[in-house]
Short mmCIF file of C-alpha atoms and ligand atoms in Angstrom, two decimals:
data_model
loop_
_atom_site.label_atom_id
_atom_site.label_comp_id
_atom_site.label_asym_id
_atom_site.label_seq_id
_atom_site.Cartn_x
_atom_site.Cartn_y
_atom_site.Cartn_z
CA MET A 157 72.30 153.25 139.88
CA ARG A 158 69.29 151.20 138.93
CA ASP A 159 66.86 149.09 141.58
CA LEU A 160 68.39 145.62 141.73
CA VAL A 161 64.37 144.86 141.44
CA ALA A 162 64.47 145.73 137.63
CA VAL A 163 68.09 144.19 138.04
CA LYS A 164 67.01 140.45 138.93
CA ALA A 165 64.41 140.74 136.39
CA ALA A 166 66.87 141.47 133.68
CA LEU A 167 69.35 138.54 134.94
CA ARG A 168 66.13 136.08 135.32
CA GLN A 169 65.56 136.15 131.53
CA GLN A 170 69.88 136.50 130.20
CA ARG A 171 70.47 133.20 127.72
CA ILE A 172 73.54 132.22 126.86
CA GLU A 173 74.07 129.64 124.59
CA LEU A 174 77.60 126.63 125.45
CA PRO A 175 79.55 125.15 122.06
CA SER A 176 79.18 121.93 121.94
CA TRP A 177 83.45 121.57 120.74
CA ALA A 178 83.84 123.16 124.40
CA PHE A 179 83.52 119.72 125.65
CA GLY A 180 85.82 117.76 123.96
CA ASN A 181 89.16 116.92 123.49
CA THR A 182 91.09 120.80 122.51
CA GLY A 183 94.55 122.43 121.73
CA THR A 184 96.87 124.09 119.40
CA ARG A 185 98.24 123.90 116.34
CA PHE A 186 101.28 122.33 118.66
CA LYS A 187 99.03 119.84 121.02
CA VAL A 188 95.10 119.10 121.92
CA PHE A 189 95.15 117.45 125.26
CA THR A 190 92.99 114.87 126.47
CA GLN A 191 91.47 114.58 128.62
CA PRO A 192 89.51 112.04 131.24
CA GLY A 193 85.52 111.98 130.70
CA VAL A 194 84.94 114.12 127.83
CA PRO A 195 81.98 112.72 125.61
CA ARG A 196 82.75 110.28 122.16
CA ASP A 197 79.32 112.14 120.52
CA ALA A 198 76.88 115.11 120.43
CA TYR A 199 74.60 113.17 122.27
CA GLU A 200 77.42 113.26 125.80
CA LYS A 201 78.20 116.95 125.31
CA VAL A 202 74.58 118.07 124.30
CA ALA A 203 74.54 115.62 129.02
CA ASP A 204 77.73 118.56 129.37
CA ALA A 205 75.72 121.22 128.25
CA ALA A 206 72.84 120.48 129.94
CA THR A 207 74.26 120.35 133.42
CA VAL A 208 75.69 123.85 133.04
CA HIS A 209 72.40 124.27 133.01
CA ARG A 210 70.88 122.22 135.47
CA PHE A 211 73.40 124.76 137.61
CA THR A 212 73.03 127.92 136.76
CA GLY A 213 69.55 128.14 134.82
CA VAL A 214 70.30 130.31 132.31
CA ALA A 215 72.10 128.50 129.90
CA PRO A 216 68.88 126.29 127.84
CA SER A 217 70.87 125.77 124.61
CA VAL A 218 74.39 124.47 122.94
CA ALA A 219 75.13 124.89 119.14
CA LEU A 220 76.06 122.41 116.99
CA HIS A 221 78.97 122.54 114.71
CA ILE A 222 78.87 119.65 112.04
CA PRO A 223 80.15 117.53 111.02
CA TRP A 224 82.05 117.51 114.30
CA ASP A 225 78.44 116.74 116.25
CA ALA A 226 77.63 114.51 113.23
CA VAL A 227 74.54 112.11 113.72
CA ASP A 228 72.85 110.06 112.62
CA ASP A 229 68.95 111.62 113.22
CA TYR A 230 69.05 115.31 114.55
CA ALA A 231 65.48 115.55 115.13
CA HIS A 232 66.34 112.80 117.44
CA LEU A 233 69.89 114.74 119.19
CA ALA A 234 67.68 117.70 119.37
CA LYS A 235 64.50 115.78 121.14
CA HIS A 236 67.39 114.35 123.07
CA ALA A 237 68.10 117.57 124.73
CA ASP A 238 64.84 118.66 124.96
CA ASP A 239 64.44 115.61 127.58
CA LEU A 240 67.17 117.09 129.37
CA GLY A 241 66.40 120.60 129.20
CA VAL A 242 67.88 122.11 126.69
CA GLN A 243 67.47 123.37 122.75
CA VAL A 244 69.85 122.23 120.37
CA GLY A 245 70.50 126.75 119.08
CA THR A 246 73.29 127.81 116.27
CA ILE A 247 74.06 125.05 113.48
CA ASN A 248 77.49 126.16 112.68
CA ALA A 249 78.92 125.32 109.22
CA ASN A 250 82.29 123.26 108.93
CA VAL A 251 84.52 123.99 105.42
CA PHE A 252 87.83 125.11 106.83
CA GLN A 253 89.35 121.17 107.22
CA ASP A 254 88.53 119.81 104.24
CA ASP A 255 92.19 119.71 101.67
CA ASP A 256 89.90 120.22 99.32
CA TYR A 257 89.68 124.00 100.55
CA LYS A 258 93.48 124.38 100.87
CA LEU A 259 92.92 127.15 98.92
CA GLY A 260 89.12 128.51 100.64
CA SER A 261 86.54 126.90 100.63
CA VAL A 262 83.77 128.57 99.28
CA CYS A 263 86.65 131.62 97.86
CA ASN A 264 88.27 129.34 96.14
CA PRO A 265 89.14 129.63 92.87
CA ASP A 266 87.77 125.88 91.66
CA PRO A 267 84.26 125.94 91.06
CA ARG A 268 84.19 122.68 91.73
CA VAL A 269 85.53 123.58 95.40
CA ARG A 270 83.05 125.91 95.74
CA ARG A 271 79.69 123.61 94.38
CA LYS A 272 81.41 121.71 97.40
CA ALA A 273 81.84 123.65 100.09
CA LEU A 274 77.79 125.28 99.21
CA ASP A 275 76.29 122.68 98.57
CA HIS A 276 77.87 121.53 103.05
CA LEU A 277 76.17 124.62 103.84
CA LEU A 278 72.77 124.34 102.44
CA ALA A 279 73.32 120.83 103.82
CA CYS A 280 74.02 122.28 107.58
CA VAL A 281 69.92 124.37 106.74
CA GLU A 282 68.43 120.82 106.51
CA VAL A 283 69.78 120.41 110.24
CA MET A 284 68.32 123.50 111.48
CA ASP A 285 65.24 121.98 109.44
CA ALA A 286 65.32 118.68 111.35
CA THR A 287 66.78 120.90 115.09
CA GLY A 288 64.44 123.99 115.02
CA SER A 289 67.19 126.26 114.61
CA ARG A 290 66.96 129.26 113.90
CA ASP A 291 70.90 129.86 113.14
CA LEU A 292 73.10 129.60 110.47
CA LYS A 293 76.41 130.40 111.47
CA LEU A 294 78.66 131.31 108.85
CA TRP A 295 83.05 131.38 109.47
CA PHE A 296 85.14 131.14 106.67
CA ALA A 297 88.68 130.41 107.17
CA ASP A 298 88.54 131.28 103.47
CA GLY A 299 91.33 134.20 102.65
CA THR A 300 95.39 133.70 100.87
CA ASN A 301 99.21 134.05 102.63
CA TYR A 302 101.01 135.68 100.31
CA PRO A 303 99.54 139.06 97.98
CA GLY A 304 99.50 138.51 94.75
CA GLN A 305 98.40 134.62 95.79
CA ASP A 306 95.02 135.14 94.45
CA SER A 307 91.94 137.82 93.26
CA ILE A 308 91.54 140.16 96.56
CA ARG A 309 88.69 141.64 95.20
CA ALA A 310 87.05 137.79 92.59
CA ARG A 311 86.72 136.44 96.06
CA GLN A 312 84.50 138.73 97.38
CA GLU A 313 82.62 137.54 94.00
CA ARG A 314 82.44 134.18 94.81
CA LEU A 315 81.94 134.83 98.01
CA ALA A 316 78.58 136.57 97.33
CA GLU A 317 77.23 134.84 95.49
CA ALA A 318 77.69 131.63 97.80
CA LEU A 319 76.36 133.49 100.69
CA ALA A 320 73.09 134.75 98.69
CA ALA A 321 72.50 130.66 97.73
CA VAL A 322 72.19 130.26 101.17
CA TYR A 323 70.15 132.58 102.20
CA GLN A 324 67.73 132.58 99.44
CA ARG A 325 66.90 128.73 100.82
CA LEU A 326 67.18 130.07 105.12
CA GLY A 327 62.56 128.67 105.44
CA PRO A 328 61.29 132.49 106.72
CA GLU A 329 62.10 132.21 111.05
CA GLN A 330 66.44 131.56 109.90
CA ARG A 331 68.76 133.47 110.05
CA LEU A 332 72.37 133.73 108.31
CA LEU A 333 75.18 135.12 111.31
CA LEU A 334 78.43 135.60 109.05
CA GLU A 335 80.91 135.68 111.20
CA TYR A 336 84.50 137.79 111.11
CA LYS A 337 88.06 137.38 111.88
CA LEU A 338 91.22 139.06 111.70
CA PHE A 339 93.13 136.54 110.61
CA GLU A 340 94.23 132.10 111.94
CA PRO A 341 94.43 130.30 109.04
CA ALA A 342 95.37 133.07 106.55
CA PHE A 343 97.82 135.63 107.04
CA TYR A 344 97.85 137.78 104.49
CA ALA A 345 94.73 138.54 102.98
CA THR A 346 91.34 136.49 105.65
CA ASP A 347 88.26 137.23 102.94
CA VAL A 348 85.72 137.77 105.98
CA PRO A 349 88.46 140.05 108.27
CA ASP A 350 86.45 142.24 110.19
CA TRP A 351 83.16 143.17 111.31
CA GLY A 352 83.21 146.36 108.03
CA THR A 353 83.27 143.72 105.19
CA ALA A 354 81.17 140.84 107.54
CA LEU A 355 77.89 143.94 107.64
CA LEU A 356 78.72 144.82 103.61
CA HIS A 357 77.74 141.66 102.47
CA CYS A 358 73.94 140.69 104.68
CA GLN A 359 73.46 144.43 104.09
CA ALA A 360 73.57 142.91 99.88
CA LEU A 361 72.19 139.78 100.92
CA GLY A 362 68.86 141.03 103.46
CA ASP A 363 66.87 141.19 107.57
CA ARG A 364 68.14 137.25 107.96
CA ALA A 365 72.28 137.87 108.09
CA LYS A 366 73.49 139.25 110.90
CA VAL A 367 76.84 140.02 111.83
CA VAL A 368 78.66 137.64 114.68
CA VAL A 369 81.30 139.94 117.27
CA ASP A 370 83.82 136.65 118.12
CA THR A 371 85.25 138.71 120.39
CA GLY A 372 88.79 137.08 119.97
CA HIS A 373 88.93 138.35 116.09
CA HIS A 374 90.08 141.71 116.18
CA ALA A 375 93.21 142.99 116.03
CA PRO A 376 94.41 144.54 119.93
CA GLY A 377 93.24 147.64 121.26
CA THR A 378 90.00 147.16 118.53
CA ASN A 379 87.35 149.25 121.20
CA ILE A 380 84.75 146.19 120.14
CA GLU A 381 82.35 148.06 122.16
CA MET A 382 82.34 150.85 119.59
CA ILE A 383 81.89 147.57 116.60
CA VAL A 384 79.08 146.56 118.87
CA ALA A 385 76.79 150.32 119.14
CA LEU A 386 77.99 150.87 115.82
CA LEU A 387 75.96 147.23 114.40
CA LEU A 388 73.46 147.16 116.43
CA ARG A 389 72.71 151.46 115.91
CA ALA A 390 72.36 149.66 111.67
CA GLY A 391 69.85 146.73 113.61
CA LYS A 392 73.35 144.63 112.04
CA LEU A 393 74.50 142.69 115.26
CA GLY A 394 72.80 139.19 115.30
CA GLY A 395 74.61 137.44 118.31
CA PHE A 396 78.24 137.44 119.99
CA ASP A 397 80.61 134.01 120.13
CA PHE A 398 82.68 135.27 123.95
CA ASN A 399 85.82 133.87 124.99
CA SER A 400 88.30 136.94 125.51
CA ARG A 401 92.38 136.78 124.87
CA PHE A 402 95.90 138.49 126.09
CA TYR A 403 97.01 137.92 122.12
CA ALA A 404 95.52 137.32 119.92
CA ASP A 405 92.39 134.35 118.95
CA ASP A 406 93.30 131.81 122.33
CA ASP A 407 90.12 131.34 122.95
CA LEU A 408 90.03 131.25 126.42
CA MET A 409 87.96 131.74 129.40
CA VAL A 410 84.90 134.62 128.55
CA GLY A 411 86.21 137.69 130.96
CA ALA A 412 88.57 136.25 132.45
CA ALA A 413 91.26 137.88 130.83
CA ASP A 414 89.55 141.96 130.24
CA PRO A 415 86.18 141.60 133.25
CA PHE A 416 85.67 145.25 132.43
CA GLN A 417 86.57 145.05 127.65
CA LEU A 418 83.70 142.29 128.20
CA PHE A 419 81.54 144.95 130.46
CA ARG A 420 81.80 147.65 128.19
CA ILE A 421 80.49 144.95 125.65
CA MET A 422 77.92 144.83 128.05
CA HIS A 423 76.50 148.03 128.71
CA GLU A 424 76.65 149.40 125.21
CA VAL A 425 74.51 146.24 124.23
CA VAL A 426 71.90 147.25 127.18
CA ARG A 427 71.96 151.04 126.49
CA GLY A 428 71.59 149.55 122.06
CA GLY A 429 67.91 148.06 123.52
CA GLY A 430 70.24 144.74 122.38
CA TYR A 431 69.48 142.29 125.78
CA ALA A 432 66.14 141.65 125.69
CA PRO A 433 67.01 138.18 125.88
CA GLN A 434 64.04 136.38 122.85
CA GLY A 435 65.47 139.57 121.55
CA GLU A 436 67.53 139.14 118.06
CA ILE A 437 71.10 138.91 119.91
CA ALA A 438 72.53 135.52 120.01
CA PHE A 439 74.32 135.58 123.52
CA MET A 440 77.01 132.37 122.92
CA LEU A 441 80.40 131.39 123.90
CA ASP A 442 82.92 129.99 121.65
CA GLN A 443 86.03 128.95 123.81
CA CYS A 444 88.33 126.11 123.88
CA HIS A 445 89.62 124.24 127.52
CA ASN A 446 92.88 122.67 126.99
CA ILE A 447 94.39 122.47 130.36
CA GLU A 448 91.10 123.46 132.57
CA PRO A 449 88.40 121.23 133.48
CA LYS A 450 85.30 121.54 130.93
CA ILE A 451 81.93 122.11 132.50
CA PRO A 452 83.59 123.97 135.68
CA ALA A 453 85.29 126.37 132.83
CA GLN A 454 82.14 126.35 131.15
CA ILE A 455 80.11 126.74 134.71
CA ARG A 456 82.57 129.61 135.68
CA SER A 457 82.33 131.70 131.62
CA VAL A 458 78.38 131.84 131.97
CA MET A 459 79.42 133.63 135.84
CA ASN A 460 81.47 135.86 133.61
CA VAL A 461 78.81 137.31 131.25
CA GLN A 462 76.48 136.57 134.58
CA GLU A 463 78.55 139.30 136.28
CA ALA A 464 79.10 141.92 133.64
CA THR A 465 76.02 142.06 132.33
CA ALA A 466 74.44 142.96 135.88
CA LYS A 467 76.59 145.17 136.35
CA ALA A 468 76.19 147.71 132.93
CA LEU A 469 72.83 146.75 134.17
CA LEU A 470 73.31 147.75 136.99
CA VAL A 471 74.24 151.69 135.78
CA SER A 472 71.47 154.19 136.06
CA ALA A 473 71.09 155.38 132.23
CA ALA A 474 69.45 159.10 133.47
CA ALA A 475 72.10 159.99 135.78
CA LEU A 476 74.60 158.93 132.90
CA ALA A 477 73.18 161.00 130.49
CA GLY A 478 72.43 163.54 132.73
CA MET A 479 76.56 163.85 133.12
CA GLN A 480 77.39 163.06 128.60
CA LEU A 481 75.09 165.96 128.13
CA ALA A 482 75.92 168.19 130.84
CA GLY A 483 79.60 167.59 129.57
CA ASP A 484 80.86 166.41 133.32
CA VAL A 485 83.82 164.16 131.65
CA LEU A 486 84.68 162.96 134.96
CA GLY A 487 80.31 162.58 136.51
CA ALA A 488 79.46 160.38 133.86
CA ASN A 489 82.30 158.55 133.35
CA ALA A 490 82.17 157.24 137.26
CA VAL A 491 78.87 156.75 136.90
CA LEU A 492 80.11 153.29 133.81
CA MET A 493 83.21 153.05 137.37
CA ASP A 494 80.68 152.89 140.07
CA ALA A 495 78.99 150.24 138.45
CA TYR A 496 81.82 148.36 137.17
CA ALA A 497 83.19 148.65 140.62
CA THR A 498 80.26 147.35 142.36
CA ASP A 499 80.03 143.73 143.51
CA VAL A 500 77.65 141.31 142.37
CA ARG A 501 77.84 138.22 143.15
CA PRO A 502 75.93 138.22 146.58
CA LEU A 503 73.81 140.05 144.25
CA LEU A 504 73.39 136.80 141.61
CA ALA A 505 73.93 134.74 144.65
CA GLU A 506 70.45 135.64 145.51
CA LEU A 507 69.39 135.47 142.29
CA ARG A 508 69.93 131.94 141.89
CA GLU A 509 68.14 130.82 145.54
CA GLU A 510 65.52 133.05 144.26
CA GLN A 511 65.51 130.30 141.42
CA GLY A 512 66.16 126.91 143.25
CA LEU A 513 69.85 127.06 142.86
CA ASP A 514 73.18 126.00 144.29
CA PRO A 515 74.21 129.78 145.09
CA ASP A 516 77.79 129.01 144.18
CA PRO A 517 76.73 126.61 141.08
CA VAL A 518 80.69 125.11 140.08
CA ALA A 519 80.94 124.69 144.46
CA ALA A 520 77.61 122.57 142.99
CA TYR A 521 78.59 120.82 140.39
CA HIS A 522 81.60 119.10 142.19
CA ARG A 523 79.31 118.17 145.62
CA SER A 524 76.82 116.25 141.86
CA GLY A 525 79.47 114.00 141.38
CA TYR A 526 78.74 114.59 137.88
CA GLY A 527 82.21 115.47 137.29
CA GLU A 528 83.43 111.96 138.29
CA ARG A 529 80.85 109.86 137.12
CA ILE A 530 81.27 110.27 133.84
CA VAL A 531 84.70 109.96 134.28
CA ALA A 532 83.82 106.46 135.09
CA GLU A 533 81.08 105.74 132.12
CA ARG A 534 83.12 107.53 129.28
CA VAL A 535 85.40 104.12 128.91
CA GLY A 536 86.55 103.09 125.28
CA GLY A 537 85.30 105.10 122.36
CA THR A 538 86.91 108.00 120.70
CA GLN A 539 87.29 111.57 122.37
CA ALA A 540 85.92 113.82 120.41
CA GLY A 541 87.69 116.27 119.15
CA TRP A 542 88.76 118.82 117.00
CA ASP A 543 89.97 116.68 114.45
CA ALA A 544 91.42 118.33 112.72
C1 LRH B 100 87.25 130.18 114.55
C2 LRH B 100 85.75 130.42 115.76
C3 LRH B 100 84.63 129.77 115.17
C4 LRH B 100 84.28 128.64 115.02
C5 LRH B 100 86.03 127.67 115.18
C6 LRH B 100 85.13 126.63 117.28
O1 LRH B 100 88.39 130.55 114.75
O2 LRH B 100 85.26 130.95 116.40
O3 LRH B 100 83.77 130.57 115.65
O4 LRH B 100 83.94 127.67 114.17
O5 LRH B 100 86.05 129.01 115.88
MN1 MN B 101 84.33 131.62 116.66
#
């Protein structure tokens, strides 16, 4: 196994971006449950994200979703974040909640609707200019429910046209991250259903177009770490939307449903040279805490990514390569399983203490009284949510 000093040094560099929407009310088509103390606006969501960073030390940025986080002055919001010790990160566009988008947004047969969607995407680039964000993340709910409903080929042409217009508008330091998803809300053909489709569009656009892997967006049984290895090799892995699932896009806490899969994914990230902190890959959470308290759930999620990363960093590349090249199947597998079986919690607790943090962030959060304070303060107004 690798020496712990090097592993700790690498862990100290970790950066995990939080989703503003995880702090708002979320649910399913059956019910969106409310919780006391939930933020009423982007400022309070940023404050909750800053609280997660205060206790974990590795979550220094928060992704926004437009218009869920719409404010009059995005530069002022970015200043508010900075005052709280975090940065506004990835800007997520939303072209999936307007009646006009029933038959799609940028893939819609109606040019008026496509123009409307494109205008929103371009407006999100304006937001990036104001917040200083590097990444625009695009996920399209676009798709069809019945064979023949629309031309699969024509929709791809429309998508490519819109993406090219957005890419052309980006500033030199800005990137476009394209997120794929197998299905839902479309149930026959989703226009960006898989990594291959996303890769084709990103390769057509240029170097600053990359693919986002949302760990909940694959068919059951998909070897996601293989997709990660392939995208890294192609230089086209732009980021992750981390969460976990037992069945579909459940958006549960990352590592909760399948910690071994998260470890295998982080192993491929480390092996593929993708774990360079200020690097190309945006490690983001994309989760919904429908029934559990949201801030402790985000803290726990960050810790789950830290644990999977620590185990992956423990793998000795030399030992593994030796076994692999020798064709020692069991030996090579054992190198990985030994790292995975290692209890890295004491190492992470030690790291937190060295960073001046409490070794148990969840317990420290509960002792802080922040949860009780926001319940008392956040009375009145309208709680934030999906407003689906
Ligand atoms: C779509 C998705 C996408 C977001 C949304 C909140 O399922 O993963 O990343 O825009 O969730
Ligand atoms: Mn996502």
